């Protein structure tokens, strides 16, 4: 029910859908996302965090930045900790994938390297380390369960309630 924006990030970050409360529209855009649409391969969650935070700074209501990712690059913890310490938008990380991983189709993830298929796997240890070092809530997707969705909803609602109580704002 909250206004939600969608961004896609890899080596670059792009606004996919500006803030909206239209759940069907959000679902349509999220369903269309593929790794192959990204113009720059790689991972730069630090850039994504800064880009999204700059956009959210223009909003009156505090927000939560939910990262769906299979890992973070070295050094990202500093940017996440700075975001947490700023007290603006709370970053939350939801690890997506399995530790064993699986093959990525060339059309979705770029050309195979040296003729070998690429494998995508969630870097659970890097995500846990990010959580410890930056004070960021981290969880992983739970297949065949809505527990991960409830976990994210709880973080979003708790963050909003905390910010409202700090500002003295009251909603009608």
C-alpha positions as a LaTeX table, in Angstrom:
\begin{tabular}{lrrr}
\hline
Residue & $x$ (\AA) & $y$ (\AA) & $z$ (\AA) \\
\hline
Unk1 & 0.00 & 0.00 & 0.00 \\
Unk2 & 2.98 & 2.34 & 0.25 \\
Unk3 & 4.32 & 4.37 & $-2.62$ \\
Unk4 & 7.10 & 2.38 & $-4.23$ \\
Unk5 & 9.72 & 3.12 & $-6.85$ \\
Unk6 & 11.78 & 0.55 & $-8.70$ \\
Unk7 & 15.43 & 0.80 & $-9.70$ \\
Unk8 & 17.65 & $-1.63$ & $-11.59$ \\
Unk9 & 21.33 & $-1.73$ & $-10.77$ \\
Unk10 & 24.44 & $-3.57$ & $-11.87$ \\
Unk11 & 27.50 & $-1.54$ & $-12.84$ \\
Unk12 & 25.13 & 1.42 & $-13.21$ \\
Unk13 & 21.82 & 2.41 & $-11.60$ \\
Unk14 & 18.62 & 3.37 & $-13.41$ \\
Unk15 & 15.14 & 4.43 & $-12.31$ \\
Unk16 & 12.73 & 1.89 & $-13.76$ \\
Unk17 & 9.50 & 3.24 & $-12.29$ \\
Unk18 & 9.02 & 6.43 & $-10.25$ \\
Unk19 & 7.06 & 6.41 & $-7.00$ \\
Unk20 & 3.59 & 4.96 & $-7.41$ \\
Unk21 & 1.04 & 3.14 & $-5.28$ \\
Unk22 & $-0.27$ & 1.14 & $-8.27$ \\
Unk23 & 0.68 & $-2.43$ & $-7.37$ \\
Unk24 & $-0.26$ & $-3.82$ & $-10.79$ \\
Unk25 & 1.98 & $-1.29$ & $-12.53$ \\
Unk26 & 4.87 & $-2.12$ & $-10.20$ \\
Unk27 & 4.39 & $-5.85$ & $-10.87$ \\
Unk28 & 4.38 & $-5.28$ & $-14.63$ \\
Unk29 & 7.70 & $-3.44$ & $-14.52$ \\
Unk30 & 9.31 & $-5.86$ & $-12.07$ \\
Unk31 & 8.26 & $-8.85$ & $-14.20$ \\
Unk32 & 9.98 & $-7.27$ & $-17.22$ \\
Unk33 & 13.37 & $-6.85$ & $-15.49$ \\
Unk34 & 16.22 & $-9.00$ & $-16.81$ \\
Unk35 & 19.95 & $-8.77$ & $-16.30$ \\
Unk36 & 20.45 & $-8.38$ & $-20.04$ \\
Unk37 & 18.83 & $-4.93$ & $-20.07$ \\
Unk38 & 21.61 & $-3.40$ & $-18.01$ \\
Unk39 & 24.04 & $-1.34$ & $-20.09$ \\
Unk40 & 26.98 & $-1.85$ & $-17.74$ \\
Unk41 & 27.73 & $-5.26$ & $-16.20$ \\
Unk42 & 29.09 & $-5.68$ & $-12.72$ \\
Unk43 & 27.95 & $-4.72$ & $-9.28$ \\
Unk44 & 27.98 & $-1.26$ & $-7.75$ \\
Unk45 & 25.57 & $-1.23$ & $-4.81$ \\
Unk46 & 27.37 & 1.82 & $-3.42$ \\
Unk47 & 26.36 & 3.84 & $-6.50$ \\
Unk48 & 22.83 & 2.41 & $-6.32$ \\
Unk49 & 22.50 & 3.40 & $-2.67$ \\
Unk50 & 23.66 & 6.96 & $-3.34$ \\
Unk51 & 21.46 & 7.37 & $-6.42$ \\
Unk52 & 18.33 & 6.10 & $-4.68$ \\
Unk53 & 19.00 & 8.09 & $-1.52$ \\
Unk54 & 19.41 & 11.29 & $-3.55$ \\
Unk55 & 16.01 & 10.68 & $-5.18$ \\
Unk56 & 14.39 & 9.86 & $-1.83$ \\
Unk57 & 15.80 & 13.01 & $-0.22$ \\
Unk58 & 13.23 & 14.94 & $-2.27$ \\
Unk59 & 10.36 & 13.18 & $-0.47$ \\
Unk60 & 8.75 & 14.31 & 2.78 \\
Unk61 & 8.10 & 10.78 & 4.05 \\
Unk62 & 11.05 & 8.65 & 5.19 \\
Unk63 & 11.61 & 5.54 & 3.17 \\
Unk64 & 13.20 & 2.14 & 3.10 \\
Unk65 & 15.55 & 0.99 & 0.35 \\
Unk66 & 15.15 & $-2.74$ & $-0.24$ \\
Unk67 & 18.00 & $-4.35$ & $-2.16$ \\
Unk68 & 17.25 & $-7.68$ & $-3.83$ \\
Unk69 & 20.74 & $-8.95$ & $-4.56$ \\
Unk70 & 23.02 & $-11.97$ & $-4.66$ \\
Unk71 & 25.89 & $-10.09$ & $-3.00$ \\
Unk72 & 27.70 & $-6.80$ & $-2.54$ \\
Unk73 & 31.08 & $-5.58$ & $-3.69$ \\
Unk74 & 34.00 & $-5.14$ & $-1.28$ \\
Unk75 & 33.81 & $-1.77$ & 0.44 \\
Unk76 & 30.02 & $-1.45$ & 0.17 \\
Unk77 & 29.64 & $-1.73$ & 3.94 \\
Unk78 & 31.03 & 1.79 & 4.39 \\
Unk79 & 28.35 & 3.31 & 2.15 \\
Unk80 & 25.60 & 1.29 & 3.84 \\
Unk81 & 26.84 & 2.28 & 7.31 \\
Unk82 & 26.91 & 5.95 & 6.26 \\
Unk83 & 23.32 & 5.58 & 5.04 \\
Unk84 & 22.20 & 3.99 & 8.32 \\
Unk85 & 24.06 & 6.65 & 10.34 \\
Unk86 & 22.47 & 9.47 & 8.32 \\
Unk87 & 19.06 & 8.51 & 9.70 \\
Unk88 & 17.38 & 9.15 & 6.35 \\
Unk89 & 16.38 & 6.06 & 4.42 \\
Unk90 & 16.93 & 2.64 & 5.95 \\
Unk91 & 18.64 & 0.15 & 3.63 \\
Unk92 & 17.44 & $-3.45$ & 3.94 \\
Unk93 & 19.06 & $-6.33$ & 2.05 \\
Unk94 & 17.27 & $-9.45$ & 0.89 \\
Unk95 & 19.65 & $-12.05$ & $-0.53$ \\
Unk96 & 18.24 & $-13.68$ & $-3.62$ \\
Unk97 & 19.42 & $-17.04$ & $-4.93$ \\
Unk98 & 21.11 & $-20.06$ & $-3.45$ \\
Unk99 & 24.63 & $-20.68$ & $-2.20$ \\
Unk100 & 24.97 & $-23.46$ & $-4.80$ \\
Unk101 & 23.87 & $-21.15$ & $-7.60$ \\
Unk102 & 22.81 & $-22.02$ & $-11.08$ \\
Unk103 & 23.68 & $-21.29$ & $-14.69$ \\
Unk104 & 22.80 & $-17.90$ & $-16.18$ \\
Unk105 & 21.59 & $-17.88$ & $-19.77$ \\
Unk106 & 23.87 & $-15.91$ & $-22.08$ \\
Unk107 & 20.94 & $-13.72$ & $-23.18$ \\
Unk108 & 20.23 & $-12.79$ & $-19.58$ \\
Unk109 & 23.68 & $-12.38$ & $-18.11$ \\
Unk110 & 26.02 & $-11.63$ & $-20.96$ \\
Unk111 & 28.32 & $-13.85$ & $-22.94$ \\
Unk112 & 29.85 & $-16.91$ & $-21.28$ \\
Unk113 & 33.46 & $-16.45$ & $-20.29$ \\
Unk114 & 35.93 & $-18.59$ & $-22.27$ \\
Unk115 & 33.08 & $-20.77$ & $-23.53$ \\
Unk116 & 31.98 & $-21.74$ & $-20.02$ \\
Unk117 & 28.51 & $-20.89$ & $-18.70$ \\
Unk118 & 28.36 & $-18.26$ & $-15.99$ \\
Unk119 & 26.96 & $-19.26$ & $-12.60$ \\
Unk120 & 25.05 & $-16.93$ & $-10.29$ \\
Unk121 & 25.05 & $-17.70$ & $-6.59$ \\
Unk122 & 24.19 & $-15.70$ & $-3.52$ \\
Unk123 & 27.22 & $-14.69$ & $-1.46$ \\
Unk124 & 25.71 & $-15.41$ & 1.94 \\
Unk125 & 28.91 & $-14.67$ & 3.87 \\
Unk126 & 29.35 & $-11.25$ & 2.21 \\
Unk127 & 25.73 & $-10.37$ & 3.04 \\
Unk128 & 26.13 & $-11.47$ & 6.66 \\
Unk129 & 29.34 & $-9.43$ & 6.91 \\
Unk130 & 27.51 & $-6.41$ & 5.47 \\
Unk131 & 24.82 & $-6.80$ & 8.11 \\
Unk132 & 27.37 & $-6.92$ & 10.93 \\
Unk133 & 29.66 & $-4.14$ & 9.68 \\
Unk134 & 26.99 & $-1.68$ & 8.54 \\
Unk135 & 24.16 & $-2.47$ & 10.95 \\
Unk136 & 21.89 & $-3.29$ & 8.02 \\
Unk137 & 19.03 & $-5.79$ & 8.33 \\
Unk138 & 19.85 & $-8.77$ & 6.07 \\
Unk139 & 17.82 & $-11.87$ & 5.24 \\
Unk140 & 17.55 & $-14.33$ & 2.39 \\
Unk141 & 14.59 & $-15.28$ & 0.24 \\
Unk142 & 12.63 & $-18.22$ & 1.59 \\
Unk143 & 11.26 & $-20.39$ & $-1.21$ \\
Unk144 & 7.66 & $-21.55$ & $-0.93$ \\
Unk145 & 6.97 & $-19.13$ & 1.92 \\
Unk146 & 5.92 & $-15.52$ & 2.41 \\
Unk147 & 8.18 & $-15.19$ & 5.45 \\
Unk148 & 10.65 & $-13.01$ & 3.54 \\
Unk149 & 7.84 & $-10.69$ & 2.41 \\
Unk150 & 6.60 & $-10.35$ & 5.99 \\
Unk151 & 10.20 & $-9.68$ & 7.12 \\
Unk152 & 10.55 & $-6.82$ & 4.62 \\
Unk153 & 7.10 & $-5.41$ & 5.48 \\
Unk154 & 7.97 & $-5.41$ & 9.17 \\
Unk155 & 11.24 & $-3.51$ & 8.52 \\
Unk156 & 9.45 & $-0.93$ & 6.35 \\
Unk157 & 6.63 & $-0.39$ & 8.87 \\
Unk158 & 8.99 & $-0.23$ & 11.84 \\
Unk159 & 11.25 & 2.31 & 10.12 \\
Unk160 & 8.28 & 4.53 & 9.17 \\
Unk161 & 6.81 & 4.34 & 12.69 \\
Unk162 & 10.19 & 5.23 & 14.22 \\
Unk163 & 10.65 & 8.23 & 11.91 \\
Unk164 & 7.10 & 9.45 & 12.55 \\
Unk165 & 7.57 & 9.25 & 16.31 \\
Unk166 & 10.88 & 11.14 & 16.08 \\
Unk167 & 9.33 & 13.93 & 14.03 \\
Unk168 & 6.12 & 14.13 & 16.02 \\
Unk169 & 4.14 & 13.69 & 12.78 \\
Unk170 & 0.65 & 12.29 & 13.14 \\
Unk171 & $-1.32$ & 10.80 & 10.29 \\
Unk172 & $-5.05$ & 11.26 & 9.94 \\
\hline
\end{tabular}
